[in-house]
Coordinates of C-alpha atoms in Angstrom, one line a residue:
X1 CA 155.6 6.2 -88.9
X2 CA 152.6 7.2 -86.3
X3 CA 153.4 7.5 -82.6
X4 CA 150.8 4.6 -82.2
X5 CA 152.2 1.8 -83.9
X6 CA 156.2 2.7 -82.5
X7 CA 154.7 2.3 -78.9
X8 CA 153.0 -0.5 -79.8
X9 CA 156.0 -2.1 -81.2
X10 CA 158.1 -1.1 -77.7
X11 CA 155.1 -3.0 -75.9
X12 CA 155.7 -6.0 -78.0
X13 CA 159.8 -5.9 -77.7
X14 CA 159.1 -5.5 -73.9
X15 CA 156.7 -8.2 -73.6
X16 CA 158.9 -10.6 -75.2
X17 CA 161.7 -9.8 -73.4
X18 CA 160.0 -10.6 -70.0
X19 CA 158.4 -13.9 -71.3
X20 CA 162.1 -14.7 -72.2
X21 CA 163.4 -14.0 -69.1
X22 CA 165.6 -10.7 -69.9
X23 CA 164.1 -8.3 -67.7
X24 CA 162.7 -8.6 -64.9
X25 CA 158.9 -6.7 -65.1
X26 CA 158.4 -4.0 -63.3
X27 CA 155.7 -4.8 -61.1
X28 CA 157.5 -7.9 -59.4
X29 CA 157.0 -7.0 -55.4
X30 CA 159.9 -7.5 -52.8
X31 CA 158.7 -11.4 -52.2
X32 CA 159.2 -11.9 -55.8
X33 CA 162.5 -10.4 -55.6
X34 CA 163.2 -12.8 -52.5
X35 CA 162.6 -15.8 -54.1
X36 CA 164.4 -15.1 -57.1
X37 CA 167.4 -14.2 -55.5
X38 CA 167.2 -17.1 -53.3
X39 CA 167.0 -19.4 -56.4
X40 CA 169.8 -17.3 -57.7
X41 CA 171.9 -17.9 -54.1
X42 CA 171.4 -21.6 -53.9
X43 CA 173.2 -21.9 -57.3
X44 CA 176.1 -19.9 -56.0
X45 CA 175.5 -17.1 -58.3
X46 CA 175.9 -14.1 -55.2
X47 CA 176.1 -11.6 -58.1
X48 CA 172.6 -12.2 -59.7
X49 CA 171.0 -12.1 -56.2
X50 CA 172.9 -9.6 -54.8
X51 CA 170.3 -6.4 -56.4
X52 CA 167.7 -8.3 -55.9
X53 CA 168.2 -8.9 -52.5
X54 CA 169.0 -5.5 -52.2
X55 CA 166.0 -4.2 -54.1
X56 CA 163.5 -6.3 -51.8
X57 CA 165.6 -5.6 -48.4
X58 CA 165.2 -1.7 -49.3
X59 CA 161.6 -2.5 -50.0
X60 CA 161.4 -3.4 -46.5
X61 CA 161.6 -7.8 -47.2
X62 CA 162.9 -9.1 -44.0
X63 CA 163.9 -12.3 -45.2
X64 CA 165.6 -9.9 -48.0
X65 CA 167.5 -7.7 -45.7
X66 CA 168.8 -10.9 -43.4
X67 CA 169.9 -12.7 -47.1
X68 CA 171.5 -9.4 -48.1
X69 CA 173.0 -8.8 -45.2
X70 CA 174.7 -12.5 -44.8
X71 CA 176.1 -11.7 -48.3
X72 CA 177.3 -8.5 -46.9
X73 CA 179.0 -10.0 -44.1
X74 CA 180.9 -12.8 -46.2
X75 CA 182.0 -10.1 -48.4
X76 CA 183.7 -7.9 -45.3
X77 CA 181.3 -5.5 -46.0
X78 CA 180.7 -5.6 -42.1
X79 CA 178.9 -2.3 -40.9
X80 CA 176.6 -2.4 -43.8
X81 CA 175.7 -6.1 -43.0
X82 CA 174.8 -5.7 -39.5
X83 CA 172.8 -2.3 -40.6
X84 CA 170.4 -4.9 -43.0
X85 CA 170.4 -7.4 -40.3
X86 CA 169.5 -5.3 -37.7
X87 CA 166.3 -4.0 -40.0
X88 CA 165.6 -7.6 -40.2
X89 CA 165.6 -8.2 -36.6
X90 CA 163.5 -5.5 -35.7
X91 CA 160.9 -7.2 -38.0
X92 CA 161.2 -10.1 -36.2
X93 CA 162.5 -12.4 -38.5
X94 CA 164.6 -15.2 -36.9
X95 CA 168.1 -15.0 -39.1
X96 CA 168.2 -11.5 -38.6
X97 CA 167.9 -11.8 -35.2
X98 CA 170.5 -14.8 -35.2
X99 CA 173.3 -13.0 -37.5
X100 CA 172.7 -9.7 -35.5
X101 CA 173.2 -11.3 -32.6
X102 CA 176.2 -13.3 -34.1
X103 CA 177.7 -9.9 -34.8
X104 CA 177.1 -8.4 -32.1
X105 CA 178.6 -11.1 -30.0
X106 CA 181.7 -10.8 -32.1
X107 CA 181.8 -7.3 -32.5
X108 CA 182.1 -7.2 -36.0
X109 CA 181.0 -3.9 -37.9
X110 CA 180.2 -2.7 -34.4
X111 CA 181.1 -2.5 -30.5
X112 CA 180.5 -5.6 -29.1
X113 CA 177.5 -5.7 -27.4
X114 CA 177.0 -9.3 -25.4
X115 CA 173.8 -8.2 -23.7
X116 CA 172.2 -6.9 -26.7
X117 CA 173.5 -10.3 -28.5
X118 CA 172.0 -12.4 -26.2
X119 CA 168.7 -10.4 -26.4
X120 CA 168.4 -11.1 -29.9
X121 CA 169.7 -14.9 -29.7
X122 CA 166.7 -15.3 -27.1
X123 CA 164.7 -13.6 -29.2
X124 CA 165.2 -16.3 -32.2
X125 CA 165.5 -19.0 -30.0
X126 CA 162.4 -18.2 -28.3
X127 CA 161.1 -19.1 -32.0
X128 CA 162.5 -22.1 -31.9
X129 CA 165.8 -21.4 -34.0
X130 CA 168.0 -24.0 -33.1
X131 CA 171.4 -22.5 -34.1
X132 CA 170.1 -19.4 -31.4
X133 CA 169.1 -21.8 -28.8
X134 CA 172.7 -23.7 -29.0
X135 CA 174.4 -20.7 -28.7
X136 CA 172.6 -20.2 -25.6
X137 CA 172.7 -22.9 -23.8
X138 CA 176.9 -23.0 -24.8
X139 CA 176.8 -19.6 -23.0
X140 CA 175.6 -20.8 -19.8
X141 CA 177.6 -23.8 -20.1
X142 CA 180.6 -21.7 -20.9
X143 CA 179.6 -18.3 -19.4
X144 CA 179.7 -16.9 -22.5
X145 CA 177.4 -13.7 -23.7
X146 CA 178.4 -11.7 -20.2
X147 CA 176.2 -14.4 -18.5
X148 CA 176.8 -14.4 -14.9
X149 CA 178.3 -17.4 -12.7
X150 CA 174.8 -17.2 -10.7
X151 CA 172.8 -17.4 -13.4
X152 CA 174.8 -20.5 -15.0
X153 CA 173.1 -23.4 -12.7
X154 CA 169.6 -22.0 -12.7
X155 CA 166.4 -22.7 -13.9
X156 CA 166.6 -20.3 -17.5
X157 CA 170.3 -22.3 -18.0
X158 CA 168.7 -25.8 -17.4
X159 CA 166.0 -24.8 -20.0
X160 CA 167.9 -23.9 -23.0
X161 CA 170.6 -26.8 -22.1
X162 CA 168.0 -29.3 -22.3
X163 CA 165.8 -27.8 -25.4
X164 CA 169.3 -27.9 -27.1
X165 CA 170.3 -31.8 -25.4
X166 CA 166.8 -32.8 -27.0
X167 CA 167.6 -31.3 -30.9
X168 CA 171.2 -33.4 -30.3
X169 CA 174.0 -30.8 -29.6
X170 CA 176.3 -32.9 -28.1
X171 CA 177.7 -30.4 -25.7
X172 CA 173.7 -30.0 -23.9
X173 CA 173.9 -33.8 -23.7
X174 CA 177.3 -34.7 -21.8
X175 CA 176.4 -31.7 -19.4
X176 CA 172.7 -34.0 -18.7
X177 CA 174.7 -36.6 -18.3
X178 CA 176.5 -35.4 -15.7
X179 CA 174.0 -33.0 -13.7
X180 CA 172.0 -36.0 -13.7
X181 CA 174.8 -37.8 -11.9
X182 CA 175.5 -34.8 -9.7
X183 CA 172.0 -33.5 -9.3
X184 CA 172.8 -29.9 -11.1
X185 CA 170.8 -27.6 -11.9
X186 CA 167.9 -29.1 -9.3
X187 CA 168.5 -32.5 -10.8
X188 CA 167.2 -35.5 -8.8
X189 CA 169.8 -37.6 -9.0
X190 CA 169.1 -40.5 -11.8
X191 CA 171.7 -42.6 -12.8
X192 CA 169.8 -44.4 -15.9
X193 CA 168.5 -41.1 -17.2
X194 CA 171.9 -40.2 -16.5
X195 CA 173.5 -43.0 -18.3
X196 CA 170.9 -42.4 -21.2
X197 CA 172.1 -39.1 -22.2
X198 CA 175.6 -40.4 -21.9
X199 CA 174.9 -42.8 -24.6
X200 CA 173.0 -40.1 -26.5
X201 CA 176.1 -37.9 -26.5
X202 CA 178.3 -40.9 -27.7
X203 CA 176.3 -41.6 -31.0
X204 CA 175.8 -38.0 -31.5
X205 CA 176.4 -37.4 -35.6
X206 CA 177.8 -34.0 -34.7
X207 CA 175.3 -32.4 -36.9
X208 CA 173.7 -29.9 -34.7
X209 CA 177.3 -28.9 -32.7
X210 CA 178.5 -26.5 -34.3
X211 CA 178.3 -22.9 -32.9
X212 CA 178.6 -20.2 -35.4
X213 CA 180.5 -21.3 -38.5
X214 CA 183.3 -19.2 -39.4
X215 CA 183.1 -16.7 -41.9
X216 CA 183.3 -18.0 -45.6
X217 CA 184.4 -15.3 -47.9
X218 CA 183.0 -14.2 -51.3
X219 CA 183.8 -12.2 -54.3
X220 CA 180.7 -9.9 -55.5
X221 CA 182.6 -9.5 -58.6
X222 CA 181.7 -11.8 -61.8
X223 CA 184.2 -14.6 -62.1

């Protein structure tokens, strides 16, 4: 047999095998590699889109590198995790400023850093991430994040208290309720707005309270 008509056979095995799904080609770029590892992730299969997570995240995806890295981090694979989210966040991309932050805040795979944590939280949340801007406005609620006791009935507090009140964490809305009574944070006094937030709080699903979840384990082992 020629040289010709073998590679022309490998072409043809090759080409069937990507059309039936059992390679991935070659020339599929890091979004590609995303997306299919996302699909992969919302099934629950961590294993399948664990490399191509990886493969996109070291292809500089930073929606890759903050998947990976979440993956990472269920998996106690803490110091690598924040590594990937910390590429992320430097990128700008709002979960890998969030788990960064998270991580950071907990000292997990790292030194706790509480300044640095609330940098990147205000970072996301000044994106609009909701989970970020809760987190903040529990820390000056709480003093939490190395916020100070100054700072915790200001104008910066009253902003991210209210943005989180408005998006229903529960929390935001009893503390309107009362600074509206007690004329916090530069409150006028207002009894029905008061009053309003009050009931807000009441009928509150609960949905948008909770602060960062607690860890959730996986294997990256197949079952």
């Amino acid at each position: 047999m020629s040289l010709e008509p073998r590679y022309k056979l490998k072409a043809l095995i090759l080409t069937l095998a990507i059309v039936c799904g059992l390679v991935t080609p070659a020339l599929a770029g890091p979004a590609e590699d995303h997306a299919e590892g996302t699909r992969h992730n919302a099934r629950g299969d961590v294993v399948a889109a664990m490399p191509l997570f990886r493969r996109a995240a070291d292809a500089g995806h930073s929606g890759a590198q903050a998947a990976l890295a979440d993956l990472l981090q269920k998996a106690d694979f803490s110091v690598e995790a924040i590594a990937y989210f910390r590429k992320s966040a430097e990128q700008g991309n709002i979960e890998g400023q969030y788990g960064l932050a998270a991580m950071l805040a907990m000292g997990e795979g790292t030194g706790q850093n509480l300044s640095e944590a609330r940098k990147y939280f205000t970072a996301a949340a000044e994106k609009g991430h909701q989970p970020s801007i809760n987190e903040l406005a529990s820390s000056y609620l709480t003093g939490g994040l190395g916020i100070e006791e100054s700072e915790r009935k200001g104008p910066e507090a009253l902003r991210w208290i209210r943005l989180s009140a408005e998006n229903g964490f529960r929390p935001s809305m009893e503390a309107l309720s009362k600074a509206y009574r007690a004329g916090d944070y530069g409150l006028v006094t207002d009894t029905k707005l008061a009053e309003a937030w009050a009931d807000k709080a009441s009928k509150s699903s609960g949905a948008q309270n909770r602060r960062r979840s607690a860890k959730k384990a996986i294997s990256l082992e197949k079952q």
